[in-house]
Short mmCIF file of C-alpha atoms and ligand atoms in Angstrom, two decimals:
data_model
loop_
_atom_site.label_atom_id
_atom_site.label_comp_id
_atom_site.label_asym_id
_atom_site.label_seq_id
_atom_site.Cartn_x
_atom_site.Cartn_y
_atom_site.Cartn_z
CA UNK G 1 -4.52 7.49 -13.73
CA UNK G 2 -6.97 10.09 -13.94
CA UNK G 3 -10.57 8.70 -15.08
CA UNK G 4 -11.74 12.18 -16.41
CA UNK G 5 -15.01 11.83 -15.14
CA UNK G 6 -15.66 15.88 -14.02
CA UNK G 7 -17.41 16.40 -10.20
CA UNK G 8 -19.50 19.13 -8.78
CA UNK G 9 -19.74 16.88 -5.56
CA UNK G 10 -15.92 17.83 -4.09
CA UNK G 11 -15.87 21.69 -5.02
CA UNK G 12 -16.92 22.96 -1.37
CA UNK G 13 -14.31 20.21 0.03
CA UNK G 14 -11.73 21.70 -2.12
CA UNK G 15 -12.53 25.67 -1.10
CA UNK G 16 -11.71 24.69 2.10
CA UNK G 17 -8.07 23.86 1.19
CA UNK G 18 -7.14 26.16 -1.70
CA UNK G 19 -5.33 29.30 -0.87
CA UNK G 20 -5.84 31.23 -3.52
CA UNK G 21 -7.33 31.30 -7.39
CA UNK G 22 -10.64 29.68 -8.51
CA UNK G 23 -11.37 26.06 -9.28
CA UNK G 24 -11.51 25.44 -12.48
CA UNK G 25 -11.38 21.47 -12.75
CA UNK G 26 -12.16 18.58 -9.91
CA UNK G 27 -11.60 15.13 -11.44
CA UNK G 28 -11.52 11.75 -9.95
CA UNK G 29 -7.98 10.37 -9.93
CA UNK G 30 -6.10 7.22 -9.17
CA UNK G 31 -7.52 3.95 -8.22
CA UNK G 32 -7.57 3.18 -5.08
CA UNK G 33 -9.70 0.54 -3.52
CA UNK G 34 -10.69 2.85 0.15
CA UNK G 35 -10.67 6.10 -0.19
CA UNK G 36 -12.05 8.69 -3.06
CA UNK G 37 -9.41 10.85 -4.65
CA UNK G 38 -9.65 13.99 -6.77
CA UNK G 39 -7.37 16.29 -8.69
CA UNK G 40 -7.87 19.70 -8.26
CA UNK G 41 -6.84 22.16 -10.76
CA UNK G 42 -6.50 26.14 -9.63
CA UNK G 43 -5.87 29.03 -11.92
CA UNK G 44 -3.48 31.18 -12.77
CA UNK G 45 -1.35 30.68 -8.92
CA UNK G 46 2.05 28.96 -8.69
CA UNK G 47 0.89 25.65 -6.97
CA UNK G 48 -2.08 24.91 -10.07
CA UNK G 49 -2.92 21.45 -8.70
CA UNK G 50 -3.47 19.56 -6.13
CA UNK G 51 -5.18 15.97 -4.47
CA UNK G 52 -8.20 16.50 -2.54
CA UNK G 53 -9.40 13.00 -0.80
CA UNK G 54 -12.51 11.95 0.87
CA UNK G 55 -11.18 9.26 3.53
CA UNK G 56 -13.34 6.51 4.25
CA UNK G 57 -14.11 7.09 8.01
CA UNK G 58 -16.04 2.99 7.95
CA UNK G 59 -12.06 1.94 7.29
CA UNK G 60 -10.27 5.01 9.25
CA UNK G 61 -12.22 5.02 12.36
CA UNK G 62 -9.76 7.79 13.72
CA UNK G 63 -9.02 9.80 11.13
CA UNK G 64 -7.75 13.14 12.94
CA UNK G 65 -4.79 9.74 14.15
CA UNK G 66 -4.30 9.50 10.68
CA UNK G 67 -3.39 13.25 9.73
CA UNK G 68 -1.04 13.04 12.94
CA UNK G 69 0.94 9.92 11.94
CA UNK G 70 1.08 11.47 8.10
CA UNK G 71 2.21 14.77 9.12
CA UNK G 72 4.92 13.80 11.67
CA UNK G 73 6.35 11.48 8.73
CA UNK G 74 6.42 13.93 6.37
CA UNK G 75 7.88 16.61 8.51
CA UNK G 76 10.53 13.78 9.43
CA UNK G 77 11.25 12.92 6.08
CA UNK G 78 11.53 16.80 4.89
CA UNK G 79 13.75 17.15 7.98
CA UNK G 80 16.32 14.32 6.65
CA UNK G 81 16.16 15.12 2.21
CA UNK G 82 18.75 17.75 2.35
CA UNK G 83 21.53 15.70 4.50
CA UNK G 84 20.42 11.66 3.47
CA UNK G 85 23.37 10.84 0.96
CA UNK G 86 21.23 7.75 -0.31
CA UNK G 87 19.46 10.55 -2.70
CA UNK G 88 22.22 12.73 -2.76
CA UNK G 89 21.76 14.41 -6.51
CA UNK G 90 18.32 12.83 -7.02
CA UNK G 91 14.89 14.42 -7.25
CA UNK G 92 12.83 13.11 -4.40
CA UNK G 93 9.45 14.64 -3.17
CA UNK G 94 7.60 14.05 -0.03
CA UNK G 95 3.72 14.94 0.03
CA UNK G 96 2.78 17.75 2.12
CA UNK G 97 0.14 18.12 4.36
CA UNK G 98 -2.51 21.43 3.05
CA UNK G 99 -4.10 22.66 5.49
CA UNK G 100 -7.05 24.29 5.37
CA UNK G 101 -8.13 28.57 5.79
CA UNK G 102 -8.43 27.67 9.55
CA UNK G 103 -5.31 26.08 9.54
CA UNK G 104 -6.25 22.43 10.10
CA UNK G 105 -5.16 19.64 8.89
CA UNK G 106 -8.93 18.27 7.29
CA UNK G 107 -12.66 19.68 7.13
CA UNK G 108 -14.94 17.31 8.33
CA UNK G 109 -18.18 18.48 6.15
CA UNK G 110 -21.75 19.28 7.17
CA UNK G 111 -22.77 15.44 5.97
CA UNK G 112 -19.88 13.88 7.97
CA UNK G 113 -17.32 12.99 5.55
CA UNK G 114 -13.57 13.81 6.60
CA UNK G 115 -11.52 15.18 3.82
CA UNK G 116 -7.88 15.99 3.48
CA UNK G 117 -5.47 17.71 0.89
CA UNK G 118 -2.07 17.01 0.05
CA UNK G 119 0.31 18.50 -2.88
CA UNK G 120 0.11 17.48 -6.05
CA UNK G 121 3.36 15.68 -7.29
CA UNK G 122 4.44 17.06 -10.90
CA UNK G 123 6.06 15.39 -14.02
CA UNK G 124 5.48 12.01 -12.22
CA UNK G 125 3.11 8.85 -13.23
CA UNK G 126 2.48 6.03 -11.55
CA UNK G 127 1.87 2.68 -13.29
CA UNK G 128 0.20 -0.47 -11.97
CA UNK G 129 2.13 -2.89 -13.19
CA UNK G 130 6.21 -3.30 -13.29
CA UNK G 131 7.18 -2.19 -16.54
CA UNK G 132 10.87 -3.18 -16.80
CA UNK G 133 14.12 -3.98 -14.87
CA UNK G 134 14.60 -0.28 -14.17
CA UNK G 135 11.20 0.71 -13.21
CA UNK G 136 11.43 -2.91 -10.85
CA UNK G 137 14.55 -1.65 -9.10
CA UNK G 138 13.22 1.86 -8.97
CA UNK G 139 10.19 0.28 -6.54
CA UNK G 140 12.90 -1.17 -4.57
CA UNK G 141 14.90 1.16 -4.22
CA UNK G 142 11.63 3.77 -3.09
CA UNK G 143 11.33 1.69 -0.50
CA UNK G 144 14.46 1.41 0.75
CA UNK G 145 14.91 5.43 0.97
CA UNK G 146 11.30 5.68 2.60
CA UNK G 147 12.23 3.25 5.35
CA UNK G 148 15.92 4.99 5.74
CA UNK G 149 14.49 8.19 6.09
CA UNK G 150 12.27 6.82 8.93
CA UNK G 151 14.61 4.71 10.54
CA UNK G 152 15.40 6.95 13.54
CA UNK G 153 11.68 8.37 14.25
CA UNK G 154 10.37 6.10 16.89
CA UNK G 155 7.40 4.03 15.82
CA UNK G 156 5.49 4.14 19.37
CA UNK G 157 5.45 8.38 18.54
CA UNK G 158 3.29 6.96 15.62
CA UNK G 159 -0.59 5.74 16.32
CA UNK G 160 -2.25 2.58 15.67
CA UNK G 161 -4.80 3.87 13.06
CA UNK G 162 -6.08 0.29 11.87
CA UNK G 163 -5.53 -2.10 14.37
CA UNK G 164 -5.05 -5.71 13.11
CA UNK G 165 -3.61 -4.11 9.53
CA UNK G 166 -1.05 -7.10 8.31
CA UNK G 167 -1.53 -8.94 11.76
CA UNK G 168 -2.24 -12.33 9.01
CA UNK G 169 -4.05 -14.67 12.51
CA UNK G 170 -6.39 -11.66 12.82
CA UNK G 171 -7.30 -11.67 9.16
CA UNK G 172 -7.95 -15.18 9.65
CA UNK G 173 -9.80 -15.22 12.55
CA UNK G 174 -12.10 -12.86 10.85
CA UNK G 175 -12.58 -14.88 7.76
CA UNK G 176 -13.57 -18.32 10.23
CA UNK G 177 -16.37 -15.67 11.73
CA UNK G 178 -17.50 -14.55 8.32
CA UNK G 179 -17.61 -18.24 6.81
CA UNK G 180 -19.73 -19.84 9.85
CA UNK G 181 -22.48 -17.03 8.61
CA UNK G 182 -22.12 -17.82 5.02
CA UNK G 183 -24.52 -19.33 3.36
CA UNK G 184 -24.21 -18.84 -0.35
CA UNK G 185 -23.57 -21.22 -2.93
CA UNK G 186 -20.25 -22.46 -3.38
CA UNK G 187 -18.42 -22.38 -6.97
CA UNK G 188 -15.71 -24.17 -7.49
CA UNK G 189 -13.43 -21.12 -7.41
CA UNK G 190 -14.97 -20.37 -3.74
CA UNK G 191 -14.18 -24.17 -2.84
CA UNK G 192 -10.36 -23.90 -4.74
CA UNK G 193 -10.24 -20.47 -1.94
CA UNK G 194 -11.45 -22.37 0.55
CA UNK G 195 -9.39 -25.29 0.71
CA UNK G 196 -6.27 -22.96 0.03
CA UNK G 197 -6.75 -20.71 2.88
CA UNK G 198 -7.33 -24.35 5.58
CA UNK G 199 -4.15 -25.65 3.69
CA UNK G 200 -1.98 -22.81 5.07
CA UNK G 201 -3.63 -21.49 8.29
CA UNK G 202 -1.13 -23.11 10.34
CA UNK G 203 1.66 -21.05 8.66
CA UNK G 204 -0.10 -17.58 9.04
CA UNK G 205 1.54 -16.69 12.38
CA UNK G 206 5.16 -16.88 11.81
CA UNK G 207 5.65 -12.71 11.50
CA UNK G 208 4.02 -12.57 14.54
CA UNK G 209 5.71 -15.17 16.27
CA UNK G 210 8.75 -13.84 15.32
CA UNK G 211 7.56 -10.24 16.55
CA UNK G 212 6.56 -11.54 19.79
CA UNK G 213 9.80 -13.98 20.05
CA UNK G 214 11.62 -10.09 20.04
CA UNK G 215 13.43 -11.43 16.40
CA UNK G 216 12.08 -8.41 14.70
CA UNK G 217 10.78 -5.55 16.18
CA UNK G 218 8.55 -2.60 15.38
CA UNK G 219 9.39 0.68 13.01
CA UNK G 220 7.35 2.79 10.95
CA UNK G 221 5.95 1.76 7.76
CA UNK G 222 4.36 2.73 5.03
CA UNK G 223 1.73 -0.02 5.09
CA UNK G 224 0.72 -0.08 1.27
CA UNK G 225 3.77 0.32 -1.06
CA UNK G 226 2.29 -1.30 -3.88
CA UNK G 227 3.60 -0.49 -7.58
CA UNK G 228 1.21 2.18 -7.81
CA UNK G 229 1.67 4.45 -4.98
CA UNK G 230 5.69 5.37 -6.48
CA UNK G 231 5.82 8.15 -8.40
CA UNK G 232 8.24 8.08 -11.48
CA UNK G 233 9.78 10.76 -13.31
CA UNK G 234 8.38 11.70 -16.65
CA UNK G 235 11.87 12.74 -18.12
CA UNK G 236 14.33 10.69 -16.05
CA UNK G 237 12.02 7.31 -15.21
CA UNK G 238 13.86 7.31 -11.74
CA UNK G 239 11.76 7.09 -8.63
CA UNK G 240 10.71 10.56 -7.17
CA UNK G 241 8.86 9.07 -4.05
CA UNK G 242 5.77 7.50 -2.59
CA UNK G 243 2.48 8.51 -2.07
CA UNK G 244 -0.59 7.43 0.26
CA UNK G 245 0.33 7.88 3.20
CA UNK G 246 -2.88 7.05 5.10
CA UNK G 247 -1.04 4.04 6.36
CA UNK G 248 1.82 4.77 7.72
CA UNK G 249 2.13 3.50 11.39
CA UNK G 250 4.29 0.93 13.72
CA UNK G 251 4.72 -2.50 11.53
CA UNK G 252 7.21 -5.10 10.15
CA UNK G 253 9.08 -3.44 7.67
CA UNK G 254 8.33 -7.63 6.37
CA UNK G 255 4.53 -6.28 5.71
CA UNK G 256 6.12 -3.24 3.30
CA UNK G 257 8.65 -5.80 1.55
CA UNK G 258 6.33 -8.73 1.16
CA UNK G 259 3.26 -5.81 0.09
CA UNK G 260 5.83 -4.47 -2.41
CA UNK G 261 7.01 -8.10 -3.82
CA UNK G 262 3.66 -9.38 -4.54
CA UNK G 263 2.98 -6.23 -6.15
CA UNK G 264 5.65 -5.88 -8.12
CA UNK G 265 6.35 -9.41 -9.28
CA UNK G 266 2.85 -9.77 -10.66
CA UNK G 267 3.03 -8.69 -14.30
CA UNK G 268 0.07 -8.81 -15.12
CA UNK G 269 -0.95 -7.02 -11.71
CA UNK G 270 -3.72 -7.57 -9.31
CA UNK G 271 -6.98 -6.79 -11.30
CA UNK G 272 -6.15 -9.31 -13.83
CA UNK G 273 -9.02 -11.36 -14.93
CA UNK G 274 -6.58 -14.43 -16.44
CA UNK G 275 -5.93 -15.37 -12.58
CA UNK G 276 -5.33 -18.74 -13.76
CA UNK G 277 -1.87 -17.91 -15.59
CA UNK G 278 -1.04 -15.55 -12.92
CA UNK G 279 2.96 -16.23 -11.82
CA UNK G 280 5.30 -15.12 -9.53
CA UNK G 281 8.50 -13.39 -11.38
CA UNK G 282 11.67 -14.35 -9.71
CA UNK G 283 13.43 -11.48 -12.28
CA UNK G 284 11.94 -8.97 -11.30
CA UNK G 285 11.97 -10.25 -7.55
CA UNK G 286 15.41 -9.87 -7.57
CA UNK G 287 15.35 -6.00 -9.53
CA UNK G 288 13.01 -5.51 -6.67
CA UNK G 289 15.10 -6.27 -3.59
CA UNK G 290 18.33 -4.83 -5.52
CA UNK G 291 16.59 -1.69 -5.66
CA UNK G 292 15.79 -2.21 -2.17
CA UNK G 293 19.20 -3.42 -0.36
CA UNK G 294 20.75 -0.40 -2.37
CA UNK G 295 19.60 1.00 0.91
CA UNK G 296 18.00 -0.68 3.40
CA UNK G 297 21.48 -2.77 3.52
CA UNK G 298 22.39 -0.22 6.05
CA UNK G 299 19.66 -1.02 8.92
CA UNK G 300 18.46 -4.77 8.04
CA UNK G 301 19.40 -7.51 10.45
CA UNK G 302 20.58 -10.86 9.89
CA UNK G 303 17.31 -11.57 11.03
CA UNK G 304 15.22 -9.25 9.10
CA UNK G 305 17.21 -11.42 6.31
CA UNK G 306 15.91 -14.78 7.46
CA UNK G 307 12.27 -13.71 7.17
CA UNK G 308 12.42 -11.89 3.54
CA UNK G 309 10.97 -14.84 1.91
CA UNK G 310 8.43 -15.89 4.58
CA UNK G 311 7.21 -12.21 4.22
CA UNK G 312 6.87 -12.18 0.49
CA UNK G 313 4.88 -15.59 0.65
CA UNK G 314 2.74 -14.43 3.31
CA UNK G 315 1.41 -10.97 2.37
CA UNK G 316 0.26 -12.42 -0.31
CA UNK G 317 -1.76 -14.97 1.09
CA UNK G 318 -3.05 -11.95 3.26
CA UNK G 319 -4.20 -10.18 0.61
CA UNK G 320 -5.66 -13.30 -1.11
CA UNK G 321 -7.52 -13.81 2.13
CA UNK G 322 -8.89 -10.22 2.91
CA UNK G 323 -10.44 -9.95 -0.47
CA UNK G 324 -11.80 -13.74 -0.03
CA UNK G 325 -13.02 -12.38 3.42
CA UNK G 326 -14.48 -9.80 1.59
CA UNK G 327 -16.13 -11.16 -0.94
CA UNK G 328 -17.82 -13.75 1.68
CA UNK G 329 -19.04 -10.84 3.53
CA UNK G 330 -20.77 -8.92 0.91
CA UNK G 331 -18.22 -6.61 -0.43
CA UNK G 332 -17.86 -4.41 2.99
CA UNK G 333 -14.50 -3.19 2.84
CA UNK G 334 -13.07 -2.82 -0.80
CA UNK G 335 -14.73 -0.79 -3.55
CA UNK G 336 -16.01 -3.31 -6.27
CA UNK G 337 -17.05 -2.92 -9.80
CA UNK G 338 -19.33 -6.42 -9.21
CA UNK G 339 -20.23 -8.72 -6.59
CA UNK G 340 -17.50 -10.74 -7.95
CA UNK G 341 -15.16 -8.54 -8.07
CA UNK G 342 -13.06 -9.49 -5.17
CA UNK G 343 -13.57 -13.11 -5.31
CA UNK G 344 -11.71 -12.32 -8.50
CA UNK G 345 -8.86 -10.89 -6.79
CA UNK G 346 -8.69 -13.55 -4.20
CA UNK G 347 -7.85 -15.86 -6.31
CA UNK G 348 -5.16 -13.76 -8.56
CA UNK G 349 -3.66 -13.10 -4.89
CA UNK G 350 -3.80 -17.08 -3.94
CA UNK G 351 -2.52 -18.10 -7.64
CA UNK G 352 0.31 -15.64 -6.69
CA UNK G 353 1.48 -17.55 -3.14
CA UNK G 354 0.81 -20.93 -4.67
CA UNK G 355 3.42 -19.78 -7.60
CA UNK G 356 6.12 -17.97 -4.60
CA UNK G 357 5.85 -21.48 -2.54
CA UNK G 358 6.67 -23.46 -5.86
CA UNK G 359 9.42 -20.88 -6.33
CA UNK G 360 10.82 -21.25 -2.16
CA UNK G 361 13.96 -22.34 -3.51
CA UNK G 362 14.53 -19.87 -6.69
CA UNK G 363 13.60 -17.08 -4.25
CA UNK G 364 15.63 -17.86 -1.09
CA UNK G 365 18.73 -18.07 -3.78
CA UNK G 366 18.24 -14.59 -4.30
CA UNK G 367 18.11 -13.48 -1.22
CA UNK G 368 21.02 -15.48 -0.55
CA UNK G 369 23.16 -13.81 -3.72
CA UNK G 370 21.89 -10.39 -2.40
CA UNK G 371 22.90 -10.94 1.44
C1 GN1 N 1 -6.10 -1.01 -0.35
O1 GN1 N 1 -7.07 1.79 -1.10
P1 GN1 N 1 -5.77 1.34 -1.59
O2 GN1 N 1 -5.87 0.88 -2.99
O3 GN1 N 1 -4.69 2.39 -1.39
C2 GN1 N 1 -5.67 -1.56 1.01
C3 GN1 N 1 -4.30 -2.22 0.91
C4 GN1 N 1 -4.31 -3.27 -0.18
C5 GN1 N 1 -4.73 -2.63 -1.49
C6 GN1 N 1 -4.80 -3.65 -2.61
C7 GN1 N 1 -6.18 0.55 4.10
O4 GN1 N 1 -5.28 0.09 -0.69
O5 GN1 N 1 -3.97 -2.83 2.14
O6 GN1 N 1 -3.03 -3.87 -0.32
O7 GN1 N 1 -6.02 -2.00 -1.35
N1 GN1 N 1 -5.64 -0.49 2.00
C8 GN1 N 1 -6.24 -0.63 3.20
O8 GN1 N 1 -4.87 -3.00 -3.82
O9 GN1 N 1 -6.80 -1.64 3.55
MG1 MG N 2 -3.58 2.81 0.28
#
C-alpha cells in the first residue's frame, strides 16, 4: 500500500528507466522488509506508472544474477500465457523487466546502489492479510499457475542468488553462532524463543533430507509468495498474478507452499502485535491448497504429497527463527521500525508453528480429503 510519503531521492534512478514524459510523482510503495520500492508516475504517455526499486546489494550480493533469473522467468512465463489452459479466459499479468536508455536491465548509481524497474500492474491491490474464502483460494490458486507455468524451465538454467535461502539447518546453524556472541539480557519472551527453537532443532532437516534422499527434487520457485506479493483484481477480486520476483531460483516448491500457508492462514498476519492469540486457520488452510491443487494437481508427486504438512510446519519455524536470529544480531537483515521489532515477529511466527503442530492431525485430514 502506498505510504504517500513524496521523494526527491529516486528521481535520477527513475530517468534512467522512463522512456518518455516527465516525472511528475515518486512515492514509496509497498512494504517490504529488504528492498526500497517506489511508484513512479509519468505524464501524459500510455504506460503512466511504474515500480522503481533500490535492491539491497548487503542481502543480493549478485544482483546483475538476480535480473538474469527474473528475466528468463518472465520471458518463460510470457512465452506459456497465451497456450496454458489453467488461465484460459482469465486476466493474468506477468511483470516485465524495463530496461533502461542503454538498454540494461539496472543502473548501478554513482553512490553504489543497484536499481531496477519493472511495470506497474493496474486495477490490482494487494492485501496483507487473507480476507475471505475467495481471496484464500485465489492465493492458492496464484501459486499453482506460477509453478505450472515454470514447470518445464529447468531450475539449474536459474542461479543461486541467496545461497542458504529456506535451507532451515543453515538458518540454524547461524542462529547457534549468533547466540554464543550474545550477551544481552534475556526477557522472558527471548527465553519462551529460546527454548522453542532447542525444542525443535532436531526436526529442522527433514526438507533437506528428503532433497538429498532424491524424494523431492529441485524446480524453480518463487521464494516469497506471501499474501502480499498476489495481485487481485479491483473489479473481479480474482487473482491477476504475483509480484517480487527477486527470489525466484532452484528450491522446494515445499518452501513456496509452506511460505504461502503460514502466510495465508495467519489472520491477523505477521506484524501483529497480539502474538499471544495468534492461530493457525485450518479453513482457510484448506481454501489455500484448493486454490492450489486446482493446478498444481497436474505435476505434484505422491511424494511432494507426503511432505505438504511437514513444509507448512516448518517454514514457519524458519521464519520464526530468522527474525529471532535477527533480532539477536542487532537487526542486520530485516528493516525494523524498533529494536524490538523482530523479536516481535519471532514470536508471532513461533506462536504460528506451535498452533500448526497442535493442529498435525486437522491439517494432514485436509491434505488427505484434497489428495
Ligand atoms: C522478506 O522483503 P520482503 O518483504 O519481500 C524476506 C522473506 C520473508 C519476508 C517476511 C529475501 O521479504 O523471505 O518471508 O520478508 N525476503 C528475503 O515478510 O529474505
Ligand atoms: Mg520479497
Amino acid at each position: 500500500m502506498p505510504r504517500g510519503k513524496i521523494l526527491k531521492d529516486p528521481l535520477s534512478a527513475a530517468e534512467q528507466f522512463k522512456t518518455s514524459g516527465r516525472v511528475i510523482d515518486i512515492r514509496e510503495f509497498g512494504s517490504g522488509n529488504i528492498n526500497n520500492t517506489f511508484l513512479v508516475t509519468l505524464e501524459a504517455v500510455e504506460e503512466k506508472q511504474f515500480i522503481l526499486q533500490r535492491v539491497n546489494t548487503h542481502v543480493f550480493r549478485q544482483p546483475e544474477l538476480v535480473m538474469l533469473n527474473m528475466r528468463i522467468a518472465v520471458e518463460h512465463m510470457l512465452r506459456h500465457l497465451q497456450s496454458a489452459p489453467f488461465i484460459a479466459g482469465r486476466r493474468w499479468e506477468v511483470p516485465r523487466v524495463l530496461l533502461t536508455q542503454e538498454g540494461r536491465d539496472h543502473w548501478l548509481a554513482p553512490d553504489g546502489s543497484f536499481w531496477r524497474a519493472v511495470s506497474f500492474i493496474d486495477s490490482a491491490l494487494t492485501f496483507d492479510t487473507v480476507q475471505n474464502t475467495e481471496h484464500a483460494e485465489e492465493v492458492g490458486r496464484t501459486i499453482g499457475v506460477f509453478h505450472s507455468l515454470l514447470n518445464d524451465l529447468p531450475p539449474d538454467g536459474l542461479a543461486d542468488t541467496l545461497k542458504g535461502f529456506h535451507i532451515t539447518p543453515l538458518y540454524l546453524r547461524h542462529f547457534d553462532e549468533v547466540l554464543a556472541k550474545y550477551g544481552a539480557g534475556k526477557s522472558p519472551e527471548v527465553n519462551y524463543c529460546l527454548r522453542f527453537v532447542s525444542e525443535r532443532s532436531a526436526r529442522a532437516h527433514v526438507l533437506e533430507n528428503a532433497k538429498e534422499q532424491g524424494r523431492l527434487r529441485l524446480r524453480p520457485i518463487h521464494g516469497d509468495p506471501k499474501v502480499n506479493n498476489i495481485m487481485i483484481d479491483t473489479s473481479t477480486c480474482q487473482a491477476v498474478g504475483i509480484v517480487d520476483l527477486d527470489t525466484v531460483k532452484p528450491g522446494l516448491i515445499h518452501y513456496d507452499i509452506g511460505d504461502c500457508l503460514r502466510s495465508g492462514c495467519n489472520p491477523p498476519g505477521e506484524e501483529t502485535e497480539q502474538w499471544e492469540t495468534v492461530r493457525f486457520d485450518t479453513d482457510l488452510c484448506r481454501d489455500i491448497l484448493r486454490g492450489y491443487l486446482s493446478t498444481a494437481r497436474e505435476f505434484l508427486t505422491e511424494n511432494d504429497f507426503d511432505y505438504l504438512y511437514e513444509s507448512i510446519r516448518l517454514l514457519t519455524f524458519e521464519l520464526g527463527l530468522r527474525f529471532f536470529t535477527d533480532y539477536l544480531e542487532g537487526n542486520v537483515y530485516f528493516k525494523v521500525k524498533n529494536p524490538e521489532h523482530n523479536l516481535l515477529r519471532a514470536l508471532v511466527q513461533l506462536k504460528l508453528t506451535e498452533s500448526i503442530e497442535s493442529r498435525e492431525t486437522a491439517i494432514h485430514g485436509i491434505i488427505k480429503d484434497l489428495r
